[in-house]
Amino acid sequence: ANQLKGPLVGSQSLETLMAAHDLPGLVTVCKGGETVDLMPGATVTMLLSKHGIIGDRVPSPGEIEPDLKPPLLVTDYKLGTICIAKLILEDLTFMACGSANFIPEEVEGHTCDVLFMGAGGWQKTREYVQQLPAMVKPKVIVPYHTDNFFIPIPEDRKTPLMPGLELEKFTEIVSKSAPDAEIRILDTFQYTEF
């Protein structure tokens, strides 16, 4: 962010994290419902959401405590406010739902061309895969957070799937929810165009 000088939009936890690394004031802090102009032809609307369930709970709820100094412990990191980002870039609309959950009332009335769907933990929130694609009517759906990010990236940069992901079952249910959408499964580091 400091090198690229680009806008940052996110939760209070993101602002706290940036401040802990001597980069305060760079984040437009959102709580859900805000639309932020990024540059000419580009806006982002933050739709309030909720985190998926991992195991039997939501991991690391709450906001990062202020005044923490790096290096932070794993237990210092918190999710902050969870939002779905709706990014409009001229004539294309993208929605990124990083966690396998959502609040239907917050998404109602929103549509997109490309939907990025976090897939990890989807089995605990089946309404997410059954309802979200049908509600936002995307032309393309890209599952992500499919890789096993608990292990180092292999030298060939081909990351294995997260254990227990059931990606085929995920895509089968998503296909029924949005039968006209193309489902595009990408490898980590794979380039694509929309």
CSV table of C-alpha atoms in Angstrom, one decimal:
chain,number,residue,atom,x,y,z
A,1,ALA,CA,0.0,0.0,0.0
A,2,ASN,CA,2.8,2.4,0.9
A,3,GLN,CA,4.7,1.7,-2.3
A,4,LEU,CA,1.8,1.6,-4.7
A,5,LYS,CA,-0.1,4.5,-3.1
A,6,GLY,CA,-3.4,2.8,-3.9
A,7,PRO,CA,-6.5,3.1,-1.8
A,8,LEU,CA,-7.2,0.6,1.0
A,9,VAL,CA,-10.7,-0.1,2.0
A,10,GLY,CA,-11.5,-2.4,4.9
A,11,SER,CA,-12.3,-2.9,8.6
A,12,GLN,CA,-10.9,-1.1,11.7
A,13,SER,CA,-8.7,-4.2,12.1
A,14,LEU,CA,-7.0,-3.4,8.8
A,15,GLU,CA,-6.4,0.2,9.9
A,16,THR,CA,-5.0,-1.0,13.2
A,17,LEU,CA,-2.7,-3.5,11.4
A,18,MET,CA,-1.4,-0.8,9.1
A,19,ALA,CA,-0.9,1.6,12.0
A,20,ALA,CA,1.1,-1.1,13.8
A,21,HIS,CA,3.4,-1.2,10.8
A,22,ASP,CA,3.8,2.6,10.9
A,23,LEU,CA,1.3,3.2,8.1
A,24,PRO,CA,-1.6,4.9,9.8
A,25,GLY,CA,-4.4,6.7,8.1
A,26,LEU,CA,-4.3,4.8,4.8
A,27,VAL,CA,-7.5,2.8,5.2
A,28,THR,CA,-11.0,4.0,4.5
A,29,VAL,CA,-12.6,2.1,7.4
A,30,CYS,CA,-16.0,0.5,6.6
A,31,LYS,CA,-18.6,-1.1,8.7
A,32,GLY,CA,-20.8,-2.2,5.8
A,33,GLY,CA,-23.0,-0.3,3.4
A,34,GLU,CA,-20.4,2.3,2.3
A,35,THR,CA,-19.5,3.0,-1.3
A,36,VAL,CA,-16.0,4.4,-1.8
A,37,ASP,CA,-14.8,6.1,-5.0
A,38,LEU,CA,-11.4,4.5,-5.8
A,39,MET,CA,-10.5,6.4,-8.9
A,40,PRO,CA,-12.4,7.5,-12.1
A,41,GLY,CA,-14.5,4.6,-13.3
A,42,ALA,CA,-13.9,2.5,-10.1
A,43,THR,CA,-16.0,2.2,-6.9
A,44,VAL,CA,-16.2,-0.4,-4.2
A,45,THR,CA,-19.3,-1.0,-2.1
A,46,MET,CA,-18.8,-2.9,1.1
A,47,LEU,CA,-21.7,-5.2,1.9
A,48,LEU,CA,-21.9,-6.4,5.5
A,49,SER,CA,-21.4,-10.1,5.7
A,50,LYS,CA,-20.3,-12.8,8.2
A,51,HIS,CA,-17.5,-15.2,8.4
A,52,GLY,CA,-17.8,-18.9,7.6
A,53,ILE,CA,-17.6,-21.6,10.3
A,54,ILE,CA,-14.4,-23.5,10.6
A,55,GLY,CA,-14.7,-26.6,12.7
A,56,ASP,CA,-17.5,-25.6,15.1
A,57,ARG,CA,-16.9,-21.9,15.4
A,58,VAL,CA,-16.0,-18.6,13.7
A,59,PRO,CA,-12.3,-18.3,14.1
A,60,SER,CA,-10.7,-15.1,15.6
A,61,PRO,CA,-13.8,-12.9,16.0
A,62,GLY,CA,-13.5,-9.3,17.0
A,63,GLU,CA,-11.1,-6.4,16.1
A,64,ILE,CA,-7.4,-6.3,16.4
A,65,GLU,CA,-6.4,-4.5,19.7
A,66,PRO,CA,-4.9,-1.1,19.1
A,67,ASP,CA,-1.3,-0.4,20.3
A,68,LEU,CA,0.1,-3.8,19.4
A,69,LYS,CA,3.6,-3.8,18.1
A,70,PRO,CA,5.0,-6.2,15.5
A,71,PRO,CA,5.8,-9.0,15.4
A,72,LEU,CA,2.3,-10.0,16.2
A,73,LEU,CA,1.3,-13.4,17.5
A,74,VAL,CA,-1.2,-15.5,15.6
A,75,THR,CA,-3.7,-14.9,18.5
A,76,ASP,CA,-3.3,-11.1,18.0
A,77,TYR,CA,-5.0,-11.3,14.6
A,78,LYS,CA,-8.8,-10.8,14.5
A,79,LEU,CA,-11.2,-10.9,11.6
A,80,GLY,CA,-12.7,-7.4,12.1
A,81,THR,CA,-15.9,-6.5,10.3
A,82,ILE,CA,-16.6,-9.0,7.5
A,83,CYS,CA,-17.8,-7.6,4.2
A,84,ILE,CA,-18.4,-8.7,0.7
A,85,ALA,CA,-16.6,-6.2,-1.6
A,86,LYS,CA,-18.6,-5.2,-4.7
A,87,LEU,CA,-16.1,-3.6,-7.1
A,88,ILE,CA,-17.3,-1.8,-10.2
A,89,LEU,CA,-14.6,-1.2,-12.8
A,90,GLU,CA,-16.2,0.7,-15.7
A,91,ASP,CA,-18.5,-1.8,-17.3
A,92,LEU,CA,-17.6,-4.9,-15.2
A,93,THR,CA,-18.9,-5.7,-11.7
A,94,PHE,CA,-17.0,-8.1,-9.4
A,95,MET,CA,-18.1,-9.4,-6.0
A,96,ALA,CA,-15.6,-11.0,-3.6
A,97,CYS,CA,-17.0,-13.1,-0.8
A,98,GLY,CA,-13.8,-14.3,0.9
A,99,SER,CA,-15.5,-16.3,3.6
A,100,ALA,CA,-18.1,-19.1,3.0
A,101,ASN,CA,-21.0,-17.2,4.5
A,102,PHE,CA,-23.2,-14.2,3.8
A,103,ILE,CA,-26.2,-12.1,5.0
A,104,PRO,CA,-28.9,-12.5,2.4
A,105,GLU,CA,-30.6,-9.2,3.3
A,106,GLU,CA,-27.3,-7.3,2.7
A,107,VAL,CA,-26.9,-8.9,-0.8
A,108,GLU,CA,-30.5,-8.5,-1.9
A,109,GLY,CA,-30.7,-6.3,-5.0
A,110,HIS,CA,-27.0,-6.6,-5.9
A,111,THR,CA,-25.8,-8.3,-9.0
A,112,CYS,CA,-22.4,-8.9,-10.6
A,113,ASP,CA,-20.6,-10.2,-13.7
A,114,VAL,CA,-17.9,-12.1,-11.7
A,115,LEU,CA,-18.4,-13.7,-8.3
A,116,PHE,CA,-15.4,-14.8,-6.3
A,117,MET,CA,-16.6,-17.3,-3.7
A,118,GLY,CA,-14.5,-18.4,-0.8
A,119,ALA,CA,-14.9,-22.1,-0.6
A,120,GLY,CA,-13.1,-23.2,2.6
A,121,GLY,CA,-15.7,-24.4,5.1
A,122,TRP,CA,-18.7,-24.2,2.8
A,123,GLN,CA,-20.1,-27.4,4.2
A,124,LYS,CA,-21.1,-25.6,7.4
A,125,THR,CA,-23.1,-22.9,5.6
A,126,ARG,CA,-24.9,-24.7,2.7
A,127,GLU,CA,-27.3,-21.8,2.1
A,128,TYR,CA,-24.2,-19.8,1.0
A,129,VAL,CA,-23.6,-22.1,-2.0
A,130,GLN,CA,-27.3,-22.7,-2.6
A,131,GLN,CA,-28.5,-19.1,-2.5
A,132,LEU,CA,-25.7,-16.5,-3.1
A,133,PRO,CA,-25.1,-17.4,-6.8
A,134,ALA,CA,-28.8,-17.3,-7.5
A,135,MET,CA,-29.2,-13.9,-5.8
A,136,VAL,CA,-26.3,-12.1,-7.6
A,137,LYS,CA,-26.7,-13.7,-11.0
A,138,PRO,CA,-23.0,-13.8,-12.1
A,139,LYS,CA,-21.8,-14.8,-15.6
A,140,VAL,CA,-18.6,-16.2,-14.1
A,141,ILE,CA,-18.0,-17.8,-10.7
A,142,VAL,CA,-14.5,-18.3,-9.4
A,143,PRO,CA,-14.0,-20.4,-6.2
A,144,TYR,CA,-11.1,-19.3,-4.2
A,145,HIS,CA,-9.5,-20.0,-0.8
A,146,THR,CA,-9.4,-23.5,-2.1
A,147,ASP,CA,-5.6,-24.0,-1.5
A,148,ASN,CA,-4.1,-25.5,1.6
A,149,PHE,CA,-2.6,-22.4,3.0
A,150,PHE,CA,-1.4,-24.2,6.2
A,151,ILE,CA,1.7,-25.5,4.3
A,152,PRO,CA,4.5,-23.7,2.4
A,153,ILE,CA,4.0,-23.1,-1.3
A,154,PRO,CA,5.8,-25.9,-3.2
A,155,GLU,CA,8.6,-25.1,-5.6
A,156,ASP,CA,6.4,-25.8,-8.6
A,157,ARG,CA,3.8,-23.3,-7.1
A,158,LYS,CA,1.0,-25.9,-7.4
A,159,THR,CA,-0.7,-25.8,-4.0
A,160,PRO,CA,-2.7,-28.8,-3.0
A,161,LEU,CA,-6.4,-28.3,-2.1
A,162,MET,CA,-7.4,-27.6,1.4
A,163,PRO,CA,-8.1,-30.9,3.2
A,164,GLY,CA,-11.8,-31.8,3.2
A,165,LEU,CA,-12.7,-29.1,0.7
A,166,GLU,CA,-14.9,-31.2,-1.6
A,167,LEU,CA,-14.5,-28.8,-4.5
A,168,GLU,CA,-16.4,-31.1,-6.9
A,169,LYS,CA,-19.4,-31.1,-4.6
A,170,PHE,CA,-19.1,-27.3,-4.1
A,171,THR,CA,-19.1,-26.7,-7.8
A,172,GLU,CA,-22.0,-29.1,-8.3
A,173,ILE,CA,-24.2,-27.2,-5.9
A,174,VAL,CA,-23.1,-23.8,-7.2
A,175,SER,CA,-23.9,-24.9,-10.8
A,176,LYS,CA,-27.5,-25.8,-9.7
A,177,SER,CA,-27.8,-22.4,-8.1
A,178,ALA,CA,-26.5,-20.5,-11.1
A,179,PRO,CA,-26.9,-22.8,-14.1
A,180,ASP,CA,-26.0,-20.2,-16.7
A,181,ALA,CA,-22.8,-19.2,-15.0
A,182,GLU,CA,-19.3,-20.4,-16.1
A,183,ILE,CA,-17.4,-21.8,-13.1
A,184,ARG,CA,-13.7,-21.1,-13.5
A,185,ILE,CA,-11.4,-23.0,-11.3
A,186,LEU,CA,-8.0,-21.5,-11.2
A,187,ASP,CA,-4.7,-22.8,-9.8
A,188,THR,CA,-2.8,-20.5,-7.4
A,189,PHE,CA,-0.8,-17.9,-9.4
A,190,GLN,CA,-2.9,-18.7,-12.6
A,191,TYR,CA,-3.7,-15.6,-14.7
A,192,THR,CA,-7.2,-15.1,-16.2
A,193,GLU,CA,-9.1,-12.3,-18.0
A,194,PHE,CA,-12.8,-11.3,-17.7
